[in-house]
Coordinates of C-alpha atoms and ligand atoms in Angstrom, one line a residue:
M1 CA 72.5 -36.1 -41.0
L2 CA 74.6 -39.2 -41.7
T3 CA 77.7 -38.9 -43.8
P4 CA 77.8 -41.3 -46.8
T5 CA 80.4 -43.4 -45.0
L6 CA 78.1 -44.0 -42.0
R7 CA 75.0 -44.8 -44.0
P8 CA 75.8 -48.6 -44.6
L9 CA 76.5 -48.9 -40.8
A10 CA 73.2 -47.4 -40.0
L11 CA 71.5 -49.9 -42.4
V12 CA 73.2 -52.8 -40.7
L13 CA 72.1 -51.5 -37.2
L14 CA 68.5 -51.2 -38.5
L15 CA 68.5 -54.7 -39.8
C16 CA 69.8 -56.0 -36.5
A17 CA 67.1 -54.2 -34.6
C18 CA 64.5 -55.8 -36.9
F19 CA 66.1 -59.2 -36.3
V20 CA 65.7 -58.7 -32.5
F21 CA 62.0 -58.2 -33.0
V22 CA 61.7 -61.2 -35.3
I23 CA 63.2 -63.7 -32.8
P24 CA 60.3 -63.7 -30.3
A25 CA 57.7 -64.0 -33.1
A26 CA 59.6 -67.0 -34.5
A27 CA 59.9 -68.5 -30.9
Q28 CA 56.1 -68.2 -30.6
D29 CA 55.7 -70.4 -33.7
D30 CA 57.9 -73.1 -32.2
P31 CA 56.0 -76.4 -32.3
L32 CA 54.3 -77.3 -29.1
T33 CA 55.5 -80.4 -27.4
I34 CA 52.6 -82.3 -25.8
G35 CA 52.8 -85.6 -23.8
F36 CA 50.0 -88.1 -24.5
A37 CA 49.5 -90.8 -21.8
Q38 CA 47.3 -93.3 -23.5
V39 CA 45.5 -96.3 -21.8
G40 CA 46.9 -99.0 -24.2
S41 CA 45.6 -100.7 -27.3
E42 CA 43.0 -103.0 -25.8
S43 CA 40.3 -102.4 -28.4
A44 CA 39.8 -101.3 -32.0
W45 CA 38.3 -98.1 -30.7
R46 CA 41.4 -97.3 -28.6
I47 CA 43.7 -98.0 -31.6
A48 CA 41.5 -95.7 -33.8
F49 CA 41.7 -93.0 -31.1
T50 CA 45.5 -93.3 -31.0
E51 CA 45.8 -93.1 -34.8
A52 CA 43.5 -90.1 -35.0
T53 CA 45.4 -88.3 -32.3
L54 CA 48.8 -88.9 -34.0
A55 CA 47.4 -87.7 -37.3
E56 CA 45.9 -84.6 -35.7
A57 CA 49.2 -83.8 -34.0
E58 CA 51.1 -84.2 -37.3
A59 CA 48.6 -82.0 -39.2
R60 CA 49.1 -79.2 -36.6
G61 CA 52.9 -79.6 -36.4
I62 CA 52.7 -80.7 -32.7
N63 CA 55.6 -82.7 -31.4
L64 CA 53.6 -85.5 -29.6
L65 CA 55.4 -87.6 -27.0
F66 CA 53.3 -90.8 -27.0
S67 CA 53.1 -93.4 -24.2
D68 CA 51.1 -96.6 -24.4
A69 CA 50.6 -97.8 -20.8
D70 CA 49.3 -101.3 -21.7
N71 CA 46.4 -100.8 -19.3
S72 CA 48.7 -100.0 -16.3
Q73 CA 48.0 -96.9 -14.1
E74 CA 51.6 -97.2 -12.7
T75 CA 53.0 -96.9 -16.2
Q76 CA 50.8 -93.9 -16.9
I77 CA 52.0 -92.2 -13.6
A78 CA 55.6 -92.9 -14.7
A79 CA 54.8 -91.4 -18.1
L80 CA 53.4 -88.2 -16.6
R81 CA 56.6 -87.8 -14.4
S82 CA 58.7 -88.3 -17.4
F83 CA 56.7 -85.6 -19.3
I84 CA 57.4 -83.2 -16.4
E85 CA 61.1 -84.0 -16.5
Q86 CA 61.2 -83.3 -20.3
G87 CA 59.5 -79.9 -19.8
V88 CA 56.6 -80.5 -22.1
D89 CA 54.2 -77.6 -22.9
A90 CA 51.1 -79.6 -22.1
I91 CA 49.8 -83.1 -21.3
I92 CA 46.9 -85.2 -22.4
L93 CA 45.9 -88.0 -20.1
A94 CA 43.5 -90.8 -21.1
P95 CA 43.3 -92.5 -17.7
V96 CA 43.0 -96.3 -17.3
V97 CA 41.1 -96.0 -14.0
E98 CA 39.3 -93.2 -12.1
T99 CA 41.1 -93.1 -8.7
G100 CA 44.7 -92.7 -7.6
W101 CA 45.6 -89.6 -9.6
D102 CA 45.8 -86.8 -6.9
T103 CA 49.6 -87.0 -6.2
V104 CA 50.8 -87.0 -9.8
L105 CA 48.3 -84.5 -11.0
T106 CA 49.4 -82.1 -8.2
E107 CA 53.0 -82.6 -9.4
V108 CA 51.9 -81.7 -13.0
R109 CA 50.0 -78.6 -11.8
D110 CA 52.9 -77.5 -9.6
A111 CA 55.2 -77.8 -12.6
G112 CA 53.0 -75.3 -14.3
I113 CA 52.0 -77.8 -17.1
P114 CA 48.4 -77.6 -18.3
L115 CA 46.7 -81.1 -18.5
V116 CA 43.6 -82.1 -20.4
V117 CA 41.8 -85.3 -19.3
V118 CA 40.4 -87.2 -22.4
D119 CA 37.9 -90.0 -22.7
R120 CA 37.7 -91.7 -19.2
N121 CA 37.4 -89.5 -16.1
V122 CA 39.4 -89.1 -12.9
T123 CA 38.0 -88.5 -9.4
S124 CA 40.7 -85.8 -8.6
D125 CA 39.7 -82.2 -7.9
P126 CA 39.0 -80.5 -11.3
S127 CA 41.4 -77.7 -10.3
L128 CA 44.3 -80.1 -11.1
Y129 CA 43.5 -80.1 -14.8
I130 CA 42.4 -77.4 -17.2
S131 CA 39.6 -79.3 -19.0
R132 CA 38.1 -82.7 -19.9
V133 CA 37.1 -83.9 -23.4
S134 CA 34.8 -86.8 -23.3
S135 CA 31.5 -88.3 -24.2
D136 CA 28.7 -88.8 -21.5
F137 CA 29.1 -92.5 -20.6
V138 CA 26.0 -92.5 -18.4
Q139 CA 24.0 -91.2 -21.4
E140 CA 25.5 -94.0 -23.6
G141 CA 24.3 -96.6 -21.1
R142 CA 20.8 -95.0 -21.0
L143 CA 20.6 -94.9 -24.8
A144 CA 21.5 -98.6 -25.0
A145 CA 18.9 -99.6 -22.3
A146 CA 16.2 -97.5 -23.9
W147 CA 16.7 -99.2 -27.2
L148 CA 16.6 -102.6 -25.6
A149 CA 13.4 -101.7 -23.6
Q150 CA 11.8 -100.6 -26.9
Q151 CA 12.8 -103.8 -28.7
T152 CA 11.6 -106.1 -26.0
S153 CA 8.6 -104.2 -24.7
G154 CA 10.4 -103.9 -21.4
E155 CA 10.7 -107.7 -20.8
C156 CA 14.2 -109.1 -21.0
S157 CA 16.8 -111.2 -19.1
I158 CA 20.2 -109.6 -19.9
I159 CA 23.8 -110.7 -19.7
E160 CA 26.2 -107.8 -19.1
L161 CA 29.9 -107.8 -20.3
E162 CA 31.6 -105.1 -18.3
G163 CA 34.6 -103.0 -19.3
T164 CA 37.7 -102.6 -17.2
V165 CA 36.9 -102.6 -13.5
G166 CA 37.6 -99.2 -12.0
S167 CA 37.3 -97.3 -15.3
S168 CA 34.7 -94.5 -15.5
A169 CA 33.6 -95.8 -18.9
A170 CA 32.5 -99.1 -17.3
R171 CA 31.1 -97.6 -14.2
D172 CA 29.1 -94.8 -15.8
R173 CA 27.8 -97.0 -18.7
Q174 CA 26.5 -99.4 -16.1
I175 CA 24.9 -96.7 -14.0
G176 CA 23.1 -95.3 -17.1
F177 CA 21.9 -98.7 -18.3
N178 CA 20.7 -99.8 -14.8
D179 CA 18.9 -96.5 -14.3
V180 CA 16.7 -97.1 -17.3
I181 CA 16.0 -100.9 -16.8
A182 CA 15.0 -100.1 -13.2
L183 CA 11.9 -98.5 -14.7
F184 CA 10.9 -101.9 -16.2
P185 CA 10.1 -104.5 -13.6
N186 CA 10.6 -107.3 -16.1
M187 CA 14.1 -106.3 -17.3
D188 CA 16.9 -107.8 -15.3
I189 CA 20.7 -108.3 -15.4
I190 CA 21.0 -112.1 -14.7
F191 CA 24.8 -112.3 -15.1
S192 CA 27.6 -109.7 -15.2
Q193 CA 31.3 -110.1 -15.6
S194 CA 34.2 -108.0 -16.9
G195 CA 35.8 -108.8 -20.2
D196 CA 38.3 -105.9 -19.7
F197 CA 37.2 -104.2 -23.0
T198 CA 39.0 -106.9 -25.1
R199 CA 37.7 -109.2 -27.8
E200 CA 39.4 -112.1 -26.2
G201 CA 37.9 -111.2 -22.8
G202 CA 34.4 -111.1 -24.4
R203 CA 35.0 -114.5 -26.0
E204 CA 36.2 -116.2 -22.8
V205 CA 33.6 -114.7 -20.5
M206 CA 30.9 -115.8 -22.9
E207 CA 32.3 -119.3 -23.0
G208 CA 32.2 -119.4 -19.2
I209 CA 28.6 -118.1 -19.0
M210 CA 27.4 -120.7 -21.4
L211 CA 28.7 -123.4 -19.0
S212 CA 26.8 -122.0 -16.0
E213 CA 23.6 -120.3 -17.5
D214 CA 20.6 -121.7 -19.3
M215 CA 20.9 -119.7 -22.5
S216 CA 17.3 -120.3 -23.4
D217 CA 16.4 -117.7 -20.7
V218 CA 18.7 -115.1 -22.1
C219 CA 17.0 -112.4 -24.2
A220 CA 20.0 -110.0 -24.8
I221 CA 23.7 -109.3 -24.3
W222 CA 24.7 -105.8 -23.3
A223 CA 28.5 -105.2 -23.7
H224 CA 30.3 -102.1 -22.6
N225 CA 32.2 -102.1 -25.9
D226 CA 32.0 -103.6 -29.4
D227 CA 35.1 -105.7 -29.1
M228 CA 33.8 -107.7 -26.2
M229 CA 30.5 -108.1 -28.1
I230 CA 32.3 -109.4 -31.2
G231 CA 34.2 -112.0 -29.0
A232 CA 30.9 -113.0 -27.4
V233 CA 29.2 -113.3 -30.7
E234 CA 32.0 -115.6 -31.9
S235 CA 31.5 -117.9 -28.8
L236 CA 27.7 -117.9 -29.2
K237 CA 27.9 -118.9 -32.8
A238 CA 30.5 -121.6 -32.1
A239 CA 28.0 -123.1 -29.6
G240 CA 25.3 -123.1 -32.3
L241 CA 23.3 -120.1 -30.9
N242 CA 22.0 -117.2 -32.9
P243 CA 23.0 -113.8 -31.7
G244 CA 21.3 -111.0 -33.6
T245 CA 18.1 -113.1 -33.9
D246 CA 17.4 -115.2 -30.8
I247 CA 19.6 -113.2 -28.6
L248 CA 19.6 -109.4 -29.1
T249 CA 22.9 -107.5 -28.8
I250 CA 23.7 -103.9 -27.9
S251 CA 27.2 -102.5 -27.3
V252 CA 29.2 -99.3 -27.5
D253 CA 31.8 -97.7 -29.8
A254 CA 30.5 -98.1 -33.4
I255 CA 33.8 -99.5 -34.7
P256 CA 33.8 -100.6 -38.4
D257 CA 34.0 -104.3 -37.4
I258 CA 30.7 -104.2 -35.4
F259 CA 28.9 -102.9 -38.5
G260 CA 30.3 -105.9 -40.5
V261 CA 28.8 -108.2 -37.8
M262 CA 25.5 -106.3 -37.9
M263 CA 25.5 -106.6 -41.8
A264 CA 25.8 -110.4 -41.3
G265 CA 22.8 -110.3 -39.0
D266 CA 24.8 -111.4 -35.9
A267 CA 24.6 -108.2 -33.9
N268 CA 21.8 -105.6 -33.5
A269 CA 22.9 -102.2 -32.3
T270 CA 25.8 -100.0 -31.2
V271 CA 26.1 -96.6 -29.5
E272 CA 28.8 -94.5 -31.1
L273 CA 31.9 -93.2 -29.2
S274 CA 33.8 -90.8 -31.4
P275 CA 37.6 -91.5 -31.5
Y276 CA 38.1 -87.9 -32.7
M277 CA 38.9 -86.2 -29.3
A278 CA 42.3 -84.9 -30.1
A279 CA 41.2 -81.8 -32.1
P280 CA 39.1 -80.4 -29.2
A281 CA 41.8 -81.3 -26.7
F282 CA 44.6 -79.6 -28.8
D283 CA 42.2 -76.6 -29.3
A284 CA 41.7 -76.3 -25.6
I285 CA 45.5 -76.4 -24.9
E286 CA 46.2 -73.8 -27.6
S287 CA 43.4 -71.5 -26.3
Y288 CA 44.6 -71.9 -22.7
L289 CA 48.2 -71.1 -23.7
A290 CA 46.9 -68.0 -25.5
G291 CA 45.4 -66.9 -22.2
E292 CA 41.8 -67.7 -23.1
T293 CA 39.1 -69.1 -20.8
I294 CA 38.2 -72.7 -21.7
P295 CA 35.2 -74.8 -20.6
A296 CA 35.6 -77.3 -17.8
W297 CA 34.0 -80.0 -19.9
I298 CA 34.1 -80.3 -23.7
P299 CA 31.5 -82.9 -24.7
V300 CA 31.8 -85.3 -27.6
S301 CA 28.5 -86.8 -28.8
G302 CA 27.4 -90.0 -30.6
S303 CA 24.3 -91.7 -31.9
L304 CA 22.8 -95.2 -31.8
Y305 CA 23.1 -97.3 -34.9
T306 CA 21.1 -100.4 -35.9
Q307 CA 21.3 -103.0 -38.7
A308 CA 19.2 -100.6 -40.9
T309 CA 22.2 -98.4 -41.7
A310 CA 25.0 -100.9 -41.0
A311 CA 26.1 -101.3 -44.6
E312 CA 26.2 -97.5 -45.1
E313 CA 28.2 -97.0 -41.9
Y314 CA 30.6 -99.8 -42.8
A315 CA 31.3 -98.3 -46.2
N316 CA 31.8 -94.7 -44.8
R317 CA 33.9 -95.3 -41.8
T318 CA 37.7 -95.7 -41.8
R319 CA 37.9 -95.8 -38.0
Ligands
AHR1 O1 37.1 -95.5 -22.4 C1 36.4 -95.9 -23.6 C2 36.4 -97.3 -23.8 O2 37.7 -97.8 -23.8 C3 35.9 -97.8 -25.1 O3 34.5 -97.9 -25.2 C4 36.6 -99.1 -25.2 O4 36.5 -99.7 -26.5 C5 37.9 -98.7 -24.8 O5 38.7 -99.8 -24.5

């Protein structure tokens, strides 16, 4: 039995004991710090992806350390090393190119930091990262080619505007597209050049092509993203040609601007790449940190859109 004089002391000790239990629970609720190594801001899609990721982090109370590498793998590698030094809880890497990641990803793994690869792929061993969130770029290329084959009854001379050389987005879209046109003896790529996924790149490459190619032979332009297509459309129109009518167009991303160009009748179709990859990436990190098993690949899907629904899509999309 406690004497009346000892009772207040006992109460204080009891409260202290509760406080000791409360501290770990509060520590668990500490915001996660996640490093995000982004490619750059080369396209409207990329900017939308960055904005959506920042918004998702804010909504979840995640402290996001953001690095824009301006299309440089060296800058991305330096960002990953800086994230290790800062002791982040996890890393999201959207790699510029596929190869050259083994050393730094081994450093990340050895530091015990879970890493999720988003969007483009890496050739490193999958044991160096916990998961990948991405679309199927090969499938995007196949979808684009299948639409074009249907529109042209399998007869078409095509100009290809490639994305960044060495990126899995460019390589795999090309593989998928070429796989399908190989089934049609009268579908050919007659010219192919990289516009580096930029609007300016598409504009310049198209201007160069018009100097060397007889454009009356060209049935379609296939661009690995909408920005290059929009640049190319501007060049074609400035030269008095009629993209969307005399020359068919098919590209990838489904950004709002391409729907505007489609509404004007100057472009024909686009394959969607969702910029909303942050939510599944953050979910994967949170599940992993909670000790759960997560899938090696978390796919993000998209559809093909044509002029038929362009106005509706333009009105409904903010990114
Ligand atoms: O990796 C995805 C590609 O990168 C997008 O299609 C393109 O717009 C971006 O630059």
